mmCIF file of C-alpha atoms in Angstrom:
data_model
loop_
_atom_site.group_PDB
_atom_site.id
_atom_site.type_symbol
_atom_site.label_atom_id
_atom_site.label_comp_id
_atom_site.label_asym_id
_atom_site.label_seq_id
_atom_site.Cartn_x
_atom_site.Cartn_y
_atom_site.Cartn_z
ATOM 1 C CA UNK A 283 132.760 136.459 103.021
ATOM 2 C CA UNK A 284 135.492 137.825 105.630
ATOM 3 C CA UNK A 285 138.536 138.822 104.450
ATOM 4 C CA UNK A 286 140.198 135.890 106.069
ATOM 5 C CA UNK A 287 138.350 133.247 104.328
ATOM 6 C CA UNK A 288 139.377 135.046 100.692
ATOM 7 C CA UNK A 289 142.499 135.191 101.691
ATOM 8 C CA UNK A 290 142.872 130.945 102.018
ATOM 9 C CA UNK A 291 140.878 130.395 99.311
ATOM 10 C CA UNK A 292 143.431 132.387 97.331
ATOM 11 C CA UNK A 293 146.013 130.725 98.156
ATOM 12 C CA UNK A 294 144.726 127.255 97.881
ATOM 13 C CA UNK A 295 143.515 128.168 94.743
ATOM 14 C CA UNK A 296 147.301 129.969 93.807
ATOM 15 C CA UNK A 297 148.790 126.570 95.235
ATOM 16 C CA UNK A 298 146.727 125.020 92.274
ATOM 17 C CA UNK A 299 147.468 127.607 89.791
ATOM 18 C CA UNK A 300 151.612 126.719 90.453
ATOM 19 C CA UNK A 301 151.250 123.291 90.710
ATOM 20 C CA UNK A 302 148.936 122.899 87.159
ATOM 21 C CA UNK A 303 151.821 125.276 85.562
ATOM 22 C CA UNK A 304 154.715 122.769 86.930
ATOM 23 C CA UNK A 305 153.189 120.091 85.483
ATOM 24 C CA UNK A 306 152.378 121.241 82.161
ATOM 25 C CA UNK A 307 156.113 121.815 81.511
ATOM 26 C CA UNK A 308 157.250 118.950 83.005
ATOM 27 C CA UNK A 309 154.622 116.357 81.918
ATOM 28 C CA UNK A 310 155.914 113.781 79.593
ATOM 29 C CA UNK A 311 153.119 113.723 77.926
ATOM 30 C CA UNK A 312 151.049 116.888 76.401
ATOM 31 C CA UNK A 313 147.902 115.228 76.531
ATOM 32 C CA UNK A 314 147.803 115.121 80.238
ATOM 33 C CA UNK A 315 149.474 118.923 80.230
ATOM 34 C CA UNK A 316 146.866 119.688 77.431
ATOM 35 C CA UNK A 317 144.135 118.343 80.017
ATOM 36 C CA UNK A 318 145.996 119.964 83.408
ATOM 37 C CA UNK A 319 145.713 123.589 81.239
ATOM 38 C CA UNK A 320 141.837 123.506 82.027
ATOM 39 C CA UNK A 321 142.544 123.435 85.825
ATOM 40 C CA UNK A 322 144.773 126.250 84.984
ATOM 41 C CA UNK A 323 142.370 128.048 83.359
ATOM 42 C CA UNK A 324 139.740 127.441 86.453
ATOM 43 C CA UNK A 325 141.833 128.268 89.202
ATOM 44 C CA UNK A 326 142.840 131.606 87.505
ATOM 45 C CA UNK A 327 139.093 132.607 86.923
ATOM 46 C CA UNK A 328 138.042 132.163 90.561
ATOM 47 C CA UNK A 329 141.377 133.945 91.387
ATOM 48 C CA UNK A 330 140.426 136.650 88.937
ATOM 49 C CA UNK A 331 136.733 136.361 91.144
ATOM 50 C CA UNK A 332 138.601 135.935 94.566
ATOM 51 C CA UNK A 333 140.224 139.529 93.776
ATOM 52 C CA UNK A 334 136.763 142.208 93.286
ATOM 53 C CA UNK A 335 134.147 139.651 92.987
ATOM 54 C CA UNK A 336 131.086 142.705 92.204
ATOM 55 C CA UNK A 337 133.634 143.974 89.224
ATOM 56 C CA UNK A 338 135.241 140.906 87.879
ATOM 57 C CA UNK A 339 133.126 138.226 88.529
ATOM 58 C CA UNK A 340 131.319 138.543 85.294
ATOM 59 C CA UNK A 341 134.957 138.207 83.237
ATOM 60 C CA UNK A 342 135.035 135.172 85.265
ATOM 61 C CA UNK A 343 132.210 133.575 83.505
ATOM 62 C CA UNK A 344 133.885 135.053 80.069
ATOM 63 C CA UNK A 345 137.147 133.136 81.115
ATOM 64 C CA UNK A 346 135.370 129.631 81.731
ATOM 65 C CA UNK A 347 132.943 129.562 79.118
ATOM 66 C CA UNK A 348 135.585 130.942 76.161
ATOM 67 C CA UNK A 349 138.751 129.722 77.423
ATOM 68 C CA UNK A 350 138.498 126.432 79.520
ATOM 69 C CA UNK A 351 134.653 125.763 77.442
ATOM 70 C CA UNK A 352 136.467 126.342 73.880
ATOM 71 C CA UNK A 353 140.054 126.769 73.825
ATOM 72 C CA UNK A 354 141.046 123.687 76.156
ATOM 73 C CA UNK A 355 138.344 121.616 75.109
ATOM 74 C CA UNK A 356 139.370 122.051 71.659
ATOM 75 C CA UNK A 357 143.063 121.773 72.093
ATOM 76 C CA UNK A 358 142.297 118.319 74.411
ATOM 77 C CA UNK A 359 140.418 116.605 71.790
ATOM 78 C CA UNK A 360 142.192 117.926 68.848
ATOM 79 C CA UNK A 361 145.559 116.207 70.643
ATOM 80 C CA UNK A 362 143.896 112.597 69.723
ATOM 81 C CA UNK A 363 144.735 113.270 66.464
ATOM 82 C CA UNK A 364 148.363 112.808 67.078
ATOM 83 C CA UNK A 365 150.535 109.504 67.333
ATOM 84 C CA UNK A 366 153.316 109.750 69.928
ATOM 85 C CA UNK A 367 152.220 112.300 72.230
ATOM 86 C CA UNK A 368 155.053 111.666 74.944
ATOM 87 C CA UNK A 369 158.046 114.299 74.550
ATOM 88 C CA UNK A 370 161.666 113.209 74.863
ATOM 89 C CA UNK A 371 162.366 114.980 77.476
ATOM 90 C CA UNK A 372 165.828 117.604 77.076
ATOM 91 C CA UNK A 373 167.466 119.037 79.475
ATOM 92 C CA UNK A 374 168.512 122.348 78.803
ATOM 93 C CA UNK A 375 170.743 123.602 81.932
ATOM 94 C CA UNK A 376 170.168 127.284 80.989
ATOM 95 C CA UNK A 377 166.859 127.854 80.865
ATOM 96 C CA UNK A 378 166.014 127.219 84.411
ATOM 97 C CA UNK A 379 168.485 130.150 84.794
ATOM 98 C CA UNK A 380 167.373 132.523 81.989
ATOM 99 C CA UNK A 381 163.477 131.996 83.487
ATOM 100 C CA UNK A 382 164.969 133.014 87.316
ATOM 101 C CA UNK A 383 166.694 135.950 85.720
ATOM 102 C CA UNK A 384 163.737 136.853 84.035
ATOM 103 C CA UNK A 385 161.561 136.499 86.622
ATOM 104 C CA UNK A 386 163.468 138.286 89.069
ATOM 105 C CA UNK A 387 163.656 141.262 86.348
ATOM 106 C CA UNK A 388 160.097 141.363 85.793
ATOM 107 C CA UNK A 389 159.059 141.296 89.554
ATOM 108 C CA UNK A 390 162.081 144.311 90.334
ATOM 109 C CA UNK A 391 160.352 146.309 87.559
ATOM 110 C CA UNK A 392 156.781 145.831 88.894
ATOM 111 C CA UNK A 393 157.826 146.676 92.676
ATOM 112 C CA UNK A 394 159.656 149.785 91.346
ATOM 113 C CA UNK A 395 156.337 151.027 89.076
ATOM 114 C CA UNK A 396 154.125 149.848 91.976
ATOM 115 C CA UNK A 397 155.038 152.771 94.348
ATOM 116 C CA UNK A 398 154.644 155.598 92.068
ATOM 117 C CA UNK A 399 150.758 154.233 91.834
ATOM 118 C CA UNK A 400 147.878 155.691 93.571
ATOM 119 C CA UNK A 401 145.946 153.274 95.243
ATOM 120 C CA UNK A 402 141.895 152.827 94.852
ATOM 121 C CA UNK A 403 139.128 150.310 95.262
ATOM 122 C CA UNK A 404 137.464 149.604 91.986
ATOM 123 C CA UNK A 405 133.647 149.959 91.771
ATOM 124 C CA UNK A 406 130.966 147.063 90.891
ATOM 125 C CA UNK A 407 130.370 146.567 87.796
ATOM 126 C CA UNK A 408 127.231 147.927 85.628
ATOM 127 C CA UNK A 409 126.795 144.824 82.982
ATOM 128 C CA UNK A 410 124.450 147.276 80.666
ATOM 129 C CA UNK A 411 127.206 150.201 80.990
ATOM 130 C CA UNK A 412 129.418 147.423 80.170
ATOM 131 C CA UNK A 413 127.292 146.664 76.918
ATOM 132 C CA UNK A 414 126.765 149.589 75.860
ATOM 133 C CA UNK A 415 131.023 150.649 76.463
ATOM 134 C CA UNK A 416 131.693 148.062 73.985
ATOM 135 C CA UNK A 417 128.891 149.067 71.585
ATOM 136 C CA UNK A 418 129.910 152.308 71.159
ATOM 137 C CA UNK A 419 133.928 152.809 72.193
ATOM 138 C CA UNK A 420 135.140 149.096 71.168
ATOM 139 C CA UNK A 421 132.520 148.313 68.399
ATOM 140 C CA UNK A 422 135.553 148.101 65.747
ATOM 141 C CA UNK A 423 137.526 145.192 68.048
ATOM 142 C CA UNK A 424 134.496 143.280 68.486
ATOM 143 C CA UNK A 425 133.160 143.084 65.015
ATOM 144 C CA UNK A 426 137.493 141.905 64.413
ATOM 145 C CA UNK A 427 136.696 139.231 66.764
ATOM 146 C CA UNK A 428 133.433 138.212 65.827
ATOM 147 C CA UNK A 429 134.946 137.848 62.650
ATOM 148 C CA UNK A 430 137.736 135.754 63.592
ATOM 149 C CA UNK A 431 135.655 133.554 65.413
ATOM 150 C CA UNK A 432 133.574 132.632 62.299
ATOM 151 C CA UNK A 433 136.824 132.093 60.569
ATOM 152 C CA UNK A 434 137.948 129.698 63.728
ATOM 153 C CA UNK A 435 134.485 128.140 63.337
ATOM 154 C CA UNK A 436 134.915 127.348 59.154
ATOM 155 C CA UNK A 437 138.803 126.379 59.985
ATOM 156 C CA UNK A 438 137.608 123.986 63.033
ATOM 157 C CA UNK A 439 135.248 122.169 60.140
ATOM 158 C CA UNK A 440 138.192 122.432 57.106
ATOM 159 C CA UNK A 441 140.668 120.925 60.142
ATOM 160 C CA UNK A 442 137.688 117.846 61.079
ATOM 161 C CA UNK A 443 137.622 116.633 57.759
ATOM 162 C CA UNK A 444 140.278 113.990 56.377
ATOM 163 C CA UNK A 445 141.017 115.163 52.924
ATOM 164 C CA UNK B 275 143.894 145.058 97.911
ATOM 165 C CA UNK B 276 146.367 142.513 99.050
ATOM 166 C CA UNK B 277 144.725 139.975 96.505
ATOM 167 C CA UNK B 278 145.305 142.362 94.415
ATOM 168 C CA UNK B 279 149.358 142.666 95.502
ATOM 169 C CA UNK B 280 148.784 138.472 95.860
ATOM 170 C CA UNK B 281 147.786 138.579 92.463
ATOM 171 C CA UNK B 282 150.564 140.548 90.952
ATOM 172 C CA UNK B 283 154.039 138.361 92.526
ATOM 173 C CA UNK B 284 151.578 135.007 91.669
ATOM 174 C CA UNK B 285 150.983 136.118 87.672
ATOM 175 C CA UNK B 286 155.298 136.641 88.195
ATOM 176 C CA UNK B 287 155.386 133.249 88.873
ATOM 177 C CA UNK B 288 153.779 132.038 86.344
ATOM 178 C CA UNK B 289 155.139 133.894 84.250
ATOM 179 C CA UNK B 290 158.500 132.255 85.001
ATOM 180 C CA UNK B 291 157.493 128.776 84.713
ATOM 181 C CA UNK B 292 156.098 129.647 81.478
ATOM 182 C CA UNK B 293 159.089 130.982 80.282
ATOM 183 C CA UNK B 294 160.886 127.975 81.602
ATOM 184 C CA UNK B 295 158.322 125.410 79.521
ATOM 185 C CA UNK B 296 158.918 127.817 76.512
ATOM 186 C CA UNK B 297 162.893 127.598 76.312
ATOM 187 C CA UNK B 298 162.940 123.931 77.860
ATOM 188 C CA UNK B 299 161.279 121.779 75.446
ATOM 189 C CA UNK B 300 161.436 121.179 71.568
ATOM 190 C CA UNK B 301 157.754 119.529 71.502
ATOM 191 C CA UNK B 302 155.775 122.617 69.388
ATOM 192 C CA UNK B 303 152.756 121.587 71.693
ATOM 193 C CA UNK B 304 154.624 121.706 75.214
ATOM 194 C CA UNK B 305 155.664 125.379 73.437
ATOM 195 C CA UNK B 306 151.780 126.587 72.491
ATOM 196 C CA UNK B 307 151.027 125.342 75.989
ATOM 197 C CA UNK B 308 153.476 127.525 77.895
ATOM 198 C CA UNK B 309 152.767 130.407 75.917
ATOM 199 C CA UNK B 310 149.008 130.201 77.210
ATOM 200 C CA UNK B 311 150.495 129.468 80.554
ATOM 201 C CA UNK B 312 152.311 133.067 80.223
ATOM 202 C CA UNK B 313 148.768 134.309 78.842
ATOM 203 C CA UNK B 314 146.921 132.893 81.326
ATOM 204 C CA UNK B 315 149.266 134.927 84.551
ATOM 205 C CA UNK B 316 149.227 137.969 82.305
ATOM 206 C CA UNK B 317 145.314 138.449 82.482
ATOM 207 C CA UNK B 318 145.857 137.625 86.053
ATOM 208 C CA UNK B 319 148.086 140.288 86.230
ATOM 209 C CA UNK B 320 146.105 142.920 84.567
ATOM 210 C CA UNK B 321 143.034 142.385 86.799
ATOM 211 C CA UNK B 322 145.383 142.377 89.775
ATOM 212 C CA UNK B 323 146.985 145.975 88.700
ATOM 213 C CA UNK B 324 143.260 147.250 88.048
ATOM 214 C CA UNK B 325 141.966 146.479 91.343
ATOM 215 C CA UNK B 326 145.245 148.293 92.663
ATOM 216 C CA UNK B 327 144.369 150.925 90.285
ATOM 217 C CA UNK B 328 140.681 151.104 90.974
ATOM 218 C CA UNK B 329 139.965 150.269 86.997
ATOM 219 C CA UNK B 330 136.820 147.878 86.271
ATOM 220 C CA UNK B 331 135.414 147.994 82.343
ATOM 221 C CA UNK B 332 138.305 148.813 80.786
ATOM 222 C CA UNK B 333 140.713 145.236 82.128
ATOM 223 C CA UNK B 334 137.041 143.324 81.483
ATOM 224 C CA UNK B 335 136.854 144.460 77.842
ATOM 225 C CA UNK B 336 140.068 144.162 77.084
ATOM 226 C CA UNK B 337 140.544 140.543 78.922
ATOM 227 C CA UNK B 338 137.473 139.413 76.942
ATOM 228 C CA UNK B 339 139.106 140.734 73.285
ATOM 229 C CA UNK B 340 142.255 139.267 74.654
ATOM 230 C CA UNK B 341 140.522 135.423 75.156
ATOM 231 C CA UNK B 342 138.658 135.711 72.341
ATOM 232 C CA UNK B 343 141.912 136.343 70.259
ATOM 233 C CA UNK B 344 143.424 133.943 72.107
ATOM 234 C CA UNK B 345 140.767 130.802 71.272
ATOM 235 C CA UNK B 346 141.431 131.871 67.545
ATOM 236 C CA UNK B 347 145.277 131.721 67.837
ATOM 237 C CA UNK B 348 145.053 128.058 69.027
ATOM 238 C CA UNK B 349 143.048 127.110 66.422
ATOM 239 C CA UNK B 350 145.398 128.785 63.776
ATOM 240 C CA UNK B 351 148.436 127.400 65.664
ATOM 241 C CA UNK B 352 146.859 123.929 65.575
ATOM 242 C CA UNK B 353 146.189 123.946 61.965
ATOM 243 C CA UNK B 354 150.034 124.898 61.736
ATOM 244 C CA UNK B 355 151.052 122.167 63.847
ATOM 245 C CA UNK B 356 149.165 119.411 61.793
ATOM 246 C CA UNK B 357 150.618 121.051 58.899
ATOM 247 C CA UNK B 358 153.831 120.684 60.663
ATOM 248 C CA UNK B 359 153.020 117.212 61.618
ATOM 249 C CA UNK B 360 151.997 115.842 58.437
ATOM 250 C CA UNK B 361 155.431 117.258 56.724
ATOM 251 C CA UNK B 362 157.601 116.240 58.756
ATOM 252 C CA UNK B 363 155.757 113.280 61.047
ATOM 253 C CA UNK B 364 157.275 114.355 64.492
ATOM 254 C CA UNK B 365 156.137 117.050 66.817
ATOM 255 C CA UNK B 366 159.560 118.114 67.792
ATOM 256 C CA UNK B 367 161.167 121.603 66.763
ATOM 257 C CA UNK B 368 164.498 121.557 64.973
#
């Protein structure tokens, strides 16, 4: 794949990322922004690819299968629960302003720290070194979040059941 | 490397319409949604940065702890909201 070619797919694939964000905060109702998250959630995991496919493309498969597989999926049909999902819509005329200002801080910031970097091309990734990093560097985090997860697993059942 | 710079002003965008969804709306979901909007352009922006910077297991790990956390704080923040829900029968923040 030229160069070229990852280039417009990233930006096709950015125009989705924008246009799924617009619409989940503007959506009157959080179903359909509940449902437009998982093309969020896509679109950033083949940008995430689009950027060092041999290197990231395995976090890629992390991001669909854990976040758009579980999290969305969950948060979609968990939604049904509700009566009244539309939201009165408020207009705040601030916030528009406070995200510009905030935006524009964030981006000066990350210009400014971006020339002080030195520049380098990552290598592929080793999915065995990768195993065996977490095993023995990160084997404390893990066992937290393998942990939490079987507490998210008992809490999913506790939340399915009516009484 | 200019996904990579790509990468970096698109997770700013994001970023900024999340923070607009986030101050712009009373509905607690609308508000757990743009907060994994803003989660969603930060990972973006890590992996961006670390192909700038050359990194590759240390963004992976850490994105993978990060989404696994993050499936774990919807769940807890949904049990919250139906807490919320059943309380006070509306899903809008006072």
């Amino acid at each position: 794949m030229n160069l070229s070619l990852d280039l417009i797919l990233f930006l096709i694939f950015s125009v989705i990322s924008i246009s799924s964000a617009i619409f989940i905060v503007s959506s009157k109702n959080v179903f359909y922004s509940a449902i437009t998250l998982a093309f969020l959630g896509i679109s950033i995991a083949v940008l995430i690819t689009l950027i060092a496919p041999a290197s990231y493309g395995i976090y890629s498969a992390f991001h669909l299968l854990l976040y758009v597989g579980a999290t969305v999926v969950f948060l979609s049909v968990s939604l049904v629960m509700f009566k009244g999902l539309s939201v009165r819509q408020i207009n705040i005329p601030w916030a528009s302003f406070v995200a510009i200002i905030a935006t524009g801080a964030i981006f000066t910031v990350v210009v400014l720290s971006l020339t002080t970097i030195q520049v380098s091309v990552p290598k592929p990734l080793d999915l065995q070194q990768l195993a065996e990093t977490i095993l023995s560097e990160y084997w404390f985090p893990a066992i937290v979040l393998v942990i939490g997860l079987l507490t998210t697993l008992i809490e999913a059942i506790t939340l399915s059941r009516r009484d | 490397m200019i996904l990579g710079e790509f990468g970096i002003s698109l997770s700013i965008i994001l970023i900024g319409i999340g923070i607009y969804g986030l101050l712009n709306s009373r509905n607690i979901i609308r508000i757990l949604l743009s907060s994994e909007i803003i989660l969603n352009s930060a990972i973006l922006f890590v992996f961006s940065l670390s192909d700038l910077l050359g990194l590759v297991y240390q963004p992976v790990i850490f994105s993978i702890f990060a989404i696994g956390m993050a499936l774990i704080e919807v769940v807890v923040a949904f049990a919250s909201i139906i807490l919320y829900y059943r309380n006070n029968g509306s899903l809008e923040v006072k």
